[in-house]
mmCIF file of C-alpha atoms in Angstrom:
data_model
loop_
_atom_site.group_PDB
_atom_site.id
_atom_site.type_symbol
_atom_site.label_atom_id
_atom_site.label_comp_id
_atom_site.label_asym_id
_atom_site.label_seq_id
_atom_site.Cartn_x
_atom_site.Cartn_y
_atom_site.Cartn_z
ATOM 1 C CA UNK A 1 26.173 -30.273 27.891
ATOM 2 C CA UNK A 2 24.365 -32.289 25.215
ATOM 3 C CA UNK A 3 21.369 -31.185 23.212
ATOM 4 C CA UNK A 4 19.253 -33.546 21.149
ATOM 5 C CA UNK A 5 17.698 -32.518 17.865
ATOM 6 C CA UNK A 6 15.632 -35.370 16.358
ATOM 7 C CA UNK A 7 18.393 -37.744 15.289
ATOM 8 C CA UNK A 8 21.370 -35.482 16.002
ATOM 9 C CA UNK A 9 22.883 -34.957 19.425
ATOM 10 C CA UNK A 10 24.877 -31.761 19.796
ATOM 11 C CA UNK A 11 27.861 -31.783 22.104
ATOM 12 C CA UNK A 12 29.703 -28.852 23.682
ATOM 13 C CA UNK A 13 31.983 -28.506 20.662
ATOM 14 C CA UNK A 14 29.015 -28.230 18.254
ATOM 15 C CA UNK A 15 27.545 -25.505 20.424
ATOM 16 C CA UNK A 16 30.856 -23.648 20.433
ATOM 17 C CA UNK A 17 30.994 -23.845 16.637
ATOM 18 C CA UNK A 18 27.429 -22.560 16.380
ATOM 19 C CA UNK A 19 28.329 -19.746 18.723
ATOM 20 C CA UNK A 20 31.343 -18.847 16.586
ATOM 21 C CA UNK A 21 29.254 -18.887 13.408
ATOM 22 C CA UNK A 22 26.653 -16.625 14.948
ATOM 23 C CA UNK A 23 29.383 -14.129 15.813
ATOM 24 C CA UNK A 24 30.790 -14.276 12.279
ATOM 25 C CA UNK A 25 29.456 -16.716 9.694
ATOM 26 C CA UNK A 26 32.103 -15.651 7.165
ATOM 27 C CA UNK A 27 35.058 -16.921 9.150
ATOM 28 C CA UNK A 28 36.867 -19.935 7.698
ATOM 29 C CA UNK A 29 36.785 -23.487 9.031
ATOM 30 C CA UNK A 30 40.469 -23.052 9.863
ATOM 31 C CA UNK A 31 39.803 -19.915 11.896
ATOM 32 C CA UNK A 32 37.043 -21.668 13.827
ATOM 33 C CA UNK A 33 39.233 -24.725 14.328
ATOM 34 C CA UNK A 34 42.055 -22.597 15.712
ATOM 35 C CA UNK A 35 39.765 -21.165 18.382
ATOM 36 C CA UNK A 36 38.894 -24.615 19.710
ATOM 37 C CA UNK A 37 41.926 -26.700 18.820
ATOM 38 C CA UNK A 38 40.198 -28.605 16.019
ATOM 39 C CA UNK A 39 41.317 -29.496 12.498
ATOM 40 C CA UNK A 40 39.464 -27.557 9.785
ATOM 41 C CA UNK A 41 38.155 -30.873 8.397
ATOM 42 C CA UNK A 42 36.510 -31.640 11.745
ATOM 43 C CA UNK A 43 34.895 -28.210 11.790
ATOM 44 C CA UNK A 44 33.718 -28.780 8.203
ATOM 45 C CA UNK A 45 32.191 -32.181 9.070
ATOM 46 C CA UNK A 46 30.380 -30.850 12.123
ATOM 47 C CA UNK A 47 29.013 -27.826 10.255
ATOM 48 C CA UNK A 48 27.832 -29.964 7.309
ATOM 49 C CA UNK A 49 26.116 -32.353 9.712
ATOM 50 C CA UNK A 50 24.315 -29.471 11.424
ATOM 51 C CA UNK A 51 23.293 -28.051 8.043
ATOM 52 C CA UNK A 52 21.912 -31.424 6.927
ATOM 53 C CA UNK A 53 19.831 -31.701 10.106
ATOM 54 C CA UNK A 54 18.441 -28.200 9.693
ATOM 55 C CA UNK A 55 20.109 -26.902 12.853
ATOM 56 C CA UNK A 56 21.911 -24.335 10.729
ATOM 57 C CA UNK A 57 19.045 -23.070 8.607
ATOM 58 C CA UNK A 58 20.854 -20.521 6.449
ATOM 59 C CA UNK A 59 23.581 -17.897 6.316
ATOM 60 C CA UNK A 60 22.511 -14.330 5.797
ATOM 61 C CA UNK A 61 23.746 -10.759 5.999
ATOM 62 C CA UNK A 62 22.403 -8.590 8.812
ATOM 63 C CA UNK A 63 21.738 -5.257 7.164
ATOM 64 C CA UNK A 64 21.442 -1.895 8.840
ATOM 65 C CA UNK A 65 18.317 -0.776 6.981
ATOM 66 C CA UNK A 66 18.784 2.874 7.918
ATOM 67 C CA UNK A 67 22.305 2.988 6.530
ATOM 68 C CA UNK A 68 21.062 1.189 3.429
ATOM 69 C CA UNK A 69 18.745 4.158 2.899
ATOM 70 C CA UNK A 70 15.488 2.480 3.866
ATOM 71 C CA UNK A 71 12.803 4.826 5.146
ATOM 72 C CA UNK A 72 10.488 1.976 6.112
ATOM 73 C CA UNK A 73 8.622 2.044 9.377
ATOM 74 C CA UNK A 74 8.518 -0.904 11.749
ATOM 75 C CA UNK A 75 5.545 -1.818 13.883
ATOM 76 C CA UNK A 76 4.755 -4.435 16.471
ATOM 77 C CA UNK A 77 1.290 -5.786 15.857
ATOM 78 C CA UNK A 78 -0.669 -7.784 18.440
ATOM 79 C CA UNK A 79 -3.532 -9.773 16.965
ATOM 80 C CA UNK A 80 -6.154 -11.161 19.366
ATOM 81 C CA UNK A 81 -7.701 -14.258 17.877
ATOM 82 C CA UNK A 82 -10.296 -16.921 18.290
ATOM 83 C CA UNK A 83 -8.228 -19.872 19.608
ATOM 84 C CA UNK A 84 -9.695 -22.177 16.937
ATOM 85 C CA UNK A 85 -8.401 -19.969 14.138
ATOM 86 C CA UNK A 86 -5.118 -18.753 15.586
ATOM 87 C CA UNK A 87 -2.907 -21.272 13.738
ATOM 88 C CA UNK A 88 -4.409 -20.272 10.403
ATOM 89 C CA UNK A 89 -4.100 -16.572 11.206
ATOM 90 C CA UNK A 90 -0.430 -17.048 12.128
ATOM 91 C CA UNK A 91 0.204 -19.022 8.928
ATOM 92 C CA UNK A 92 -1.454 -16.333 6.833
ATOM 93 C CA UNK A 93 0.683 -13.667 8.473
ATOM 94 C CA UNK A 94 3.805 -15.716 7.715
ATOM 95 C CA UNK A 95 2.932 -15.583 4.011
ATOM 96 C CA UNK A 96 2.829 -11.781 3.925
ATOM 97 C CA UNK A 97 6.096 -10.147 2.820
ATOM 98 C CA UNK A 98 5.362 -7.188 5.113
ATOM 99 C CA UNK A 99 5.587 -9.479 8.151
ATOM 100 C CA UNK A 100 9.110 -10.250 9.360
ATOM 101 C CA UNK A 101 8.455 -12.258 12.503
ATOM 102 C CA UNK A 102 5.422 -14.055 13.927
ATOM 103 C CA UNK A 103 4.974 -15.382 17.471
ATOM 104 C CA UNK A 104 2.036 -16.722 19.454
ATOM 105 C CA UNK A 105 1.490 -16.228 23.143
ATOM 106 C CA UNK A 106 -1.076 -17.374 25.641
ATOM 107 C CA UNK A 107 -1.652 -14.826 28.368
ATOM 108 C CA UNK A 108 -5.240 -14.045 29.304
ATOM 109 C CA UNK A 109 -6.196 -14.467 25.668
ATOM 110 C CA UNK A 110 -4.541 -16.201 22.785
ATOM 111 C CA UNK A 111 -2.655 -13.636 20.812
ATOM 112 C CA UNK A 112 -0.251 -13.386 17.930
ATOM 113 C CA UNK A 113 2.584 -10.893 17.875
ATOM 114 C CA UNK A 114 4.163 -9.899 14.626
ATOM 115 C CA UNK A 115 6.864 -7.518 13.503
ATOM 116 C CA UNK A 116 5.698 -5.642 10.426
ATOM 117 C CA UNK A 117 7.459 -3.270 8.061
ATOM 118 C CA UNK A 118 5.818 -0.843 5.692
ATOM 119 C CA UNK A 119 6.750 2.086 3.509
ATOM 120 C CA UNK A 120 4.786 4.560 5.631
ATOM 121 C CA UNK A 121 1.897 4.763 8.083
ATOM 122 C CA UNK A 122 -0.674 4.726 5.306
ATOM 123 C CA UNK A 123 0.638 1.539 3.751
ATOM 124 C CA UNK A 124 0.893 -0.024 7.222
ATOM 125 C CA UNK A 125 -2.754 0.792 7.838
ATOM 126 C CA UNK A 126 -3.815 -0.482 4.420
ATOM 127 C CA UNK A 127 -1.990 -3.750 4.987
ATOM 128 C CA UNK A 128 -3.613 -4.294 8.390
ATOM 129 C CA UNK A 129 -7.079 -3.160 7.274
ATOM 130 C CA UNK A 130 -7.102 -5.105 4.012
ATOM 131 C CA UNK A 131 -5.022 -8.187 4.795
ATOM 132 C CA UNK A 132 -5.102 -8.815 8.545
ATOM 133 C CA UNK A 133 -8.447 -7.583 9.931
ATOM 134 C CA UNK A 134 -10.450 -9.630 7.342
ATOM 135 C CA UNK A 135 -8.776 -12.923 8.307
ATOM 136 C CA UNK A 136 -11.338 -15.267 9.894
ATOM 137 C CA UNK A 137 -10.808 -15.485 13.640
ATOM 138 C CA UNK A 138 -9.244 -12.035 14.117
ATOM 139 C CA UNK A 139 -10.996 -10.430 17.086
ATOM 140 C CA UNK A 140 -9.084 -7.155 17.368
ATOM 141 C CA UNK A 141 -5.653 -5.710 16.682
ATOM 142 C CA UNK A 142 -3.315 -3.411 18.577
ATOM 143 C CA UNK A 143 -0.369 -1.918 16.754
ATOM 144 C CA UNK A 144 2.566 0.106 18.039
ATOM 145 C CA UNK A 145 4.832 1.890 15.612
ATOM 146 C CA UNK A 146 8.487 1.706 16.600
ATOM 147 C CA UNK A 147 9.947 5.171 17.094
ATOM 148 C CA UNK A 148 13.454 4.256 18.256
ATOM 149 C CA UNK A 149 15.396 1.030 18.148
ATOM 150 C CA UNK A 150 17.633 0.459 21.168
ATOM 151 C CA UNK A 151 18.849 -3.043 20.437
ATOM 152 C CA UNK A 152 18.576 -5.653 17.746
ATOM 153 C CA UNK A 153 20.729 -8.773 17.747
ATOM 154 C CA UNK A 154 20.521 -12.272 16.398
ATOM 155 C CA UNK A 155 19.976 -15.140 18.804
ATOM 156 C CA UNK A 156 23.122 -16.302 20.544
ATOM 157 C CA UNK A 157 23.587 -19.752 22.018
ATOM 158 C CA UNK A 158 25.358 -19.186 25.277
ATOM 159 C CA UNK A 159 26.706 -22.462 26.585
ATOM 160 C CA UNK A 160 29.162 -21.054 29.051
ATOM 161 C CA UNK A 161 27.779 -19.216 32.116
ATOM 162 C CA UNK A 162 31.045 -17.208 32.376
ATOM 163 C CA UNK A 163 30.522 -15.979 28.845
ATOM 164 C CA UNK A 164 26.976 -14.928 29.661
ATOM 165 C CA UNK A 165 28.281 -12.793 32.527
ATOM 166 C CA UNK A 166 30.942 -11.385 30.216
ATOM 167 C CA UNK A 167 28.389 -10.471 27.558
ATOM 168 C CA UNK A 168 26.123 -8.827 30.126
ATOM 169 C CA UNK A 169 29.019 -6.793 31.559
ATOM 170 C CA UNK A 170 30.143 -5.771 28.121
ATOM 171 C CA UNK A 171 26.593 -4.836 27.160
ATOM 172 C CA UNK A 172 26.095 -2.700 30.258
ATOM 173 C CA UNK A 173 29.431 -0.982 29.753
ATOM 174 C CA UNK A 174 29.154 -0.182 26.076
ATOM 175 C CA UNK A 175 25.424 -0.008 25.630
ATOM 176 C CA UNK A 176 25.608 -2.628 22.935
ATOM 177 C CA UNK A 177 27.332 -5.922 22.279
ATOM 178 C CA UNK A 178 30.520 -5.513 20.330
ATOM 179 C CA UNK A 179 30.553 -7.568 17.140
ATOM 180 C CA UNK B 1 -31.852 -0.280 -10.412
ATOM 181 C CA UNK B 2 -34.271 -1.500 -7.709
ATOM 182 C CA UNK B 3 -32.541 -4.836 -7.514
ATOM 183 C CA UNK B 4 -29.259 -3.022 -7.030
ATOM 184 C CA UNK B 5 -30.818 -0.980 -4.209
ATOM 185 C CA UNK B 6 -32.003 -4.138 -2.463
ATOM 186 C CA UNK B 7 -28.524 -5.552 -2.633
ATOM 187 C CA UNK B 8 -27.007 -2.390 -1.228
ATOM 188 C CA UNK B 9 -29.201 -2.562 1.859
ATOM 189 C CA UNK B 10 -29.479 -6.244 2.607
ATOM 190 C CA UNK B 11 -26.766 -7.920 0.598
ATOM 191 C CA UNK B 12 -23.508 -8.589 2.364
ATOM 192 C CA UNK B 13 -20.308 -7.696 0.599
ATOM 193 C CA UNK B 14 -17.480 -10.264 0.769
ATOM 194 C CA UNK B 15 -15.472 -10.288 3.987
ATOM 195 C CA UNK B 16 -12.439 -8.678 2.371
ATOM 196 C CA UNK B 17 -14.598 -5.734 1.254
ATOM 197 C CA UNK B 18 -16.303 -5.164 4.606
ATOM 198 C CA UNK B 19 -15.719 -1.958 6.528
ATOM 199 C CA UNK B 20 -13.336 -2.559 9.446
ATOM 200 C CA UNK B 21 -13.489 -0.013 12.255
ATOM 201 C CA UNK B 22 -10.125 1.184 13.582
ATOM 202 C CA UNK B 23 -9.477 3.799 16.263
ATOM 203 C CA UNK B 24 -6.068 4.765 14.857
ATOM 204 C CA UNK B 25 -3.431 3.402 12.466
ATOM 205 C CA UNK B 26 -3.334 -0.384 12.913
ATOM 206 C CA UNK B 27 -5.707 -0.489 15.884
ATOM 207 C CA UNK B 28 -8.727 -2.552 14.909
ATOM 208 C CA UNK B 29 -11.731 -2.482 17.261
ATOM 209 C CA UNK B 30 -13.060 -5.876 16.204
ATOM 210 C CA UNK B 31 -16.173 -4.272 14.691
ATOM 211 C CA UNK B 32 -16.945 -4.549 11.002
ATOM 212 C CA UNK B 33 -19.865 -4.030 8.638
ATOM 213 C CA UNK B 34 -20.662 -5.965 5.480
ATOM 214 C CA UNK B 35 -23.773 -4.012 4.451
ATOM 215 C CA UNK B 36 -25.238 -0.549 4.771
ATOM 216 C CA UNK B 37 -27.770 -1.803 7.299
ATOM 217 C CA UNK B 38 -25.023 -3.262 9.465
ATOM 218 C CA UNK B 39 -22.968 -0.096 9.004
ATOM 219 C CA UNK B 40 -25.764 2.030 10.527
ATOM 220 C CA UNK B 41 -26.003 -0.301 13.514
ATOM 221 C CA UNK B 42 -22.269 -0.137 14.101
ATOM 222 C CA UNK B 43 -22.279 3.666 14.027
ATOM 223 C CA UNK B 44 -24.492 3.541 17.134
ATOM 224 C CA UNK B 45 -22.114 1.374 19.131
ATOM 225 C CA UNK B 46 -18.552 1.673 17.900
ATOM 226 C CA UNK B 47 -15.992 3.776 19.801
ATOM 227 C CA UNK B 48 -16.489 7.412 18.752
ATOM 228 C CA UNK B 49 -12.723 7.712 18.191
ATOM 229 C CA UNK B 50 -13.164 5.247 15.365
ATOM 230 C CA UNK B 51 -15.871 7.388 13.725
ATOM 231 C CA UNK B 52 -13.631 10.423 14.013
ATOM 232 C CA UNK B 53 -10.624 8.537 12.644
ATOM 233 C CA UNK B 54 -12.419 7.212 9.563
ATOM 234 C CA UNK B 55 -14.563 10.228 8.749
ATOM 235 C CA UNK B 56 -11.640 12.649 8.547
ATOM 236 C CA UNK B 57 -9.465 10.227 6.612
ATOM 237 C CA UNK B 58 -12.244 9.928 4.059
ATOM 238 C CA UNK B 59 -12.604 6.187 4.658
ATOM 239 C CA UNK B 60 -16.418 6.286 4.907
ATOM 240 C CA UNK B 61 -16.659 8.213 1.662
ATOM 241 C CA UNK B 62 -14.292 5.788 -0.041
ATOM 242 C CA UNK B 63 -16.106 2.656 1.179
ATOM 243 C CA UNK B 64 -19.600 3.889 0.334
ATOM 244 C CA UNK B 65 -18.428 4.925 -3.104
ATOM 245 C CA UNK B 66 -16.094 2.067 -4.037
ATOM 246 C CA UNK B 67 -17.736 -0.878 -2.277
ATOM 247 C CA UNK B 68 -21.416 0.049 -1.898
ATOM 248 C CA UNK B 69 -21.324 2.124 -5.092
ATOM 249 C CA UNK B 70 -23.556 4.674 -3.414
ATOM 250 C CA UNK B 71 -22.592 8.068 -4.796
ATOM 251 C CA UNK B 72 -25.278 9.933 -2.867
ATOM 252 C CA UNK B 73 -24.110 8.630 0.480
ATOM 253 C CA UNK B 74 -20.479 9.200 -0.430
ATOM 254 C CA UNK B 75 -21.322 12.831 -1.094
ATOM 255 C CA UNK B 76 -23.071 13.089 2.273
ATOM 256 C CA UNK B 77 -19.970 11.663 3.954
ATOM 257 C CA UNK B 78 -17.799 14.233 2.213
ATOM 258 C CA UNK B 79 -20.071 17.033 3.432
ATOM 259 C CA UNK B 80 -19.868 15.783 7.027
ATOM 260 C CA UNK B 81 -16.104 15.594 6.743
ATOM 261 C CA UNK B 82 -15.973 19.308 5.882
ATOM 262 C CA UNK B 83 -17.989 20.350 8.943
ATOM 263 C CA UNK B 84 -15.228 19.333 11.355
ATOM 264 C CA UNK B 85 -17.826 18.181 13.892
ATOM 265 C CA UNK B 86 -17.150 18.034 17.611
ATOM 266 C CA UNK B 87 -16.730 14.513 18.957
ATOM 267 C CA UNK B 88 -19.923 14.648 21.029
ATOM 268 C CA UNK B 89 -22.189 15.355 18.052
ATOM 269 C CA UNK B 90 -20.230 13.389 15.476
ATOM 270 C CA UNK B 91 -21.963 10.090 16.224
ATOM 271 C CA UNK B 92 -25.481 11.519 16.169
ATOM 272 C CA UNK B 93 -24.855 13.454 12.945
ATOM 273 C CA UNK B 94 -23.332 10.467 11.254
ATOM 274 C CA UNK B 95 -26.110 8.158 12.431
ATOM 275 C CA UNK B 96 -28.803 10.579 11.340
ATOM 276 C CA UNK B 97 -27.259 11.024 7.908
ATOM 277 C CA UNK B 98 -26.748 7.337 7.191
ATOM 278 C CA UNK B 99 -30.046 6.138 8.678
ATOM 279 C CA UNK B 100 -31.960 8.807 6.753
ATOM 280 C CA UNK B 101 -30.269 7.664 3.574
ATOM 281 C CA UNK B 102 -31.053 4.053 4.414
ATOM 282 C CA UNK B 103 -34.749 4.865 4.907
ATOM 283 C CA UNK B 104 -34.728 6.697 1.611
ATOM 284 C CA UNK B 105 -33.296 3.600 -0.080
ATOM 285 C CA UNK B 106 -35.798 1.314 1.656
ATOM 286 C CA UNK B 107 -38.652 3.437 0.344
ATOM 287 C CA UNK B 108 -37.323 2.988 -3.167
ATOM 288 C CA UNK B 109 -36.889 -0.709 -2.590
ATOM 289 C CA UNK B 110 -38.726 -3.360 -4.537
ATOM 290 C CA UNK B 111 -40.768 -5.750 -2.328
ATOM 291 C CA UNK B 112 -39.067 -9.145 -2.019
#
């Protein structure tokens, strides 16, 4: 399988390396190389190339907010917009530190979905009332506060159908994907 | 004083200071008011759940006091809040109170 990203074409080995990094970005080039029979210098070159082309955007820690003592609440906000203004609304939402993720969707109406965090319900409401509702083009907003999180993972590139089956089986068996 | 009264009735506050009607936390109806006159009109039409939500949170009192700078109306809002009105009469009571206050202001208004 080959994937093209502007000037860079990814081959199967690149995808495998990306997959390995998404499982554990702290593992060494040598450790990755050992998994796929590559020299660590080859792994290094491929990773650097993918970094330079923006395919690997950054490396970050995935934190369990609850264990870190955070009492924040999470909400999923759906913003119905005037189609002419939706880009601007989405861009404005991206600038807000309270907003973690922003997506647009076209179902019956053009809408924006965003994942929002706030200290409590009051601050969530204040943020939406003072910073989202006044944005030009916002027609109405529906917000659902998350009460229980069942799953949260980072995106995985699955380039091997067998692996996909394996992950699904493992997920069904254990209730969550083992890291 | 009269000029200020005129502004309160007809002048529109900036968009970010408008009153935005929600039915619950984070659920915006799409209705907003930028002046007292518009506010009265919205009371007639907006979902009654929204009136209930804002009245008992003290949002009407806060907006009339902090944005419209109308202490008299803010006091009226506070009184209504204490009555714990049933949903079916909430709208009419609220409309009557605000429209009466609006008429009172219009009578004091300077001709333009």
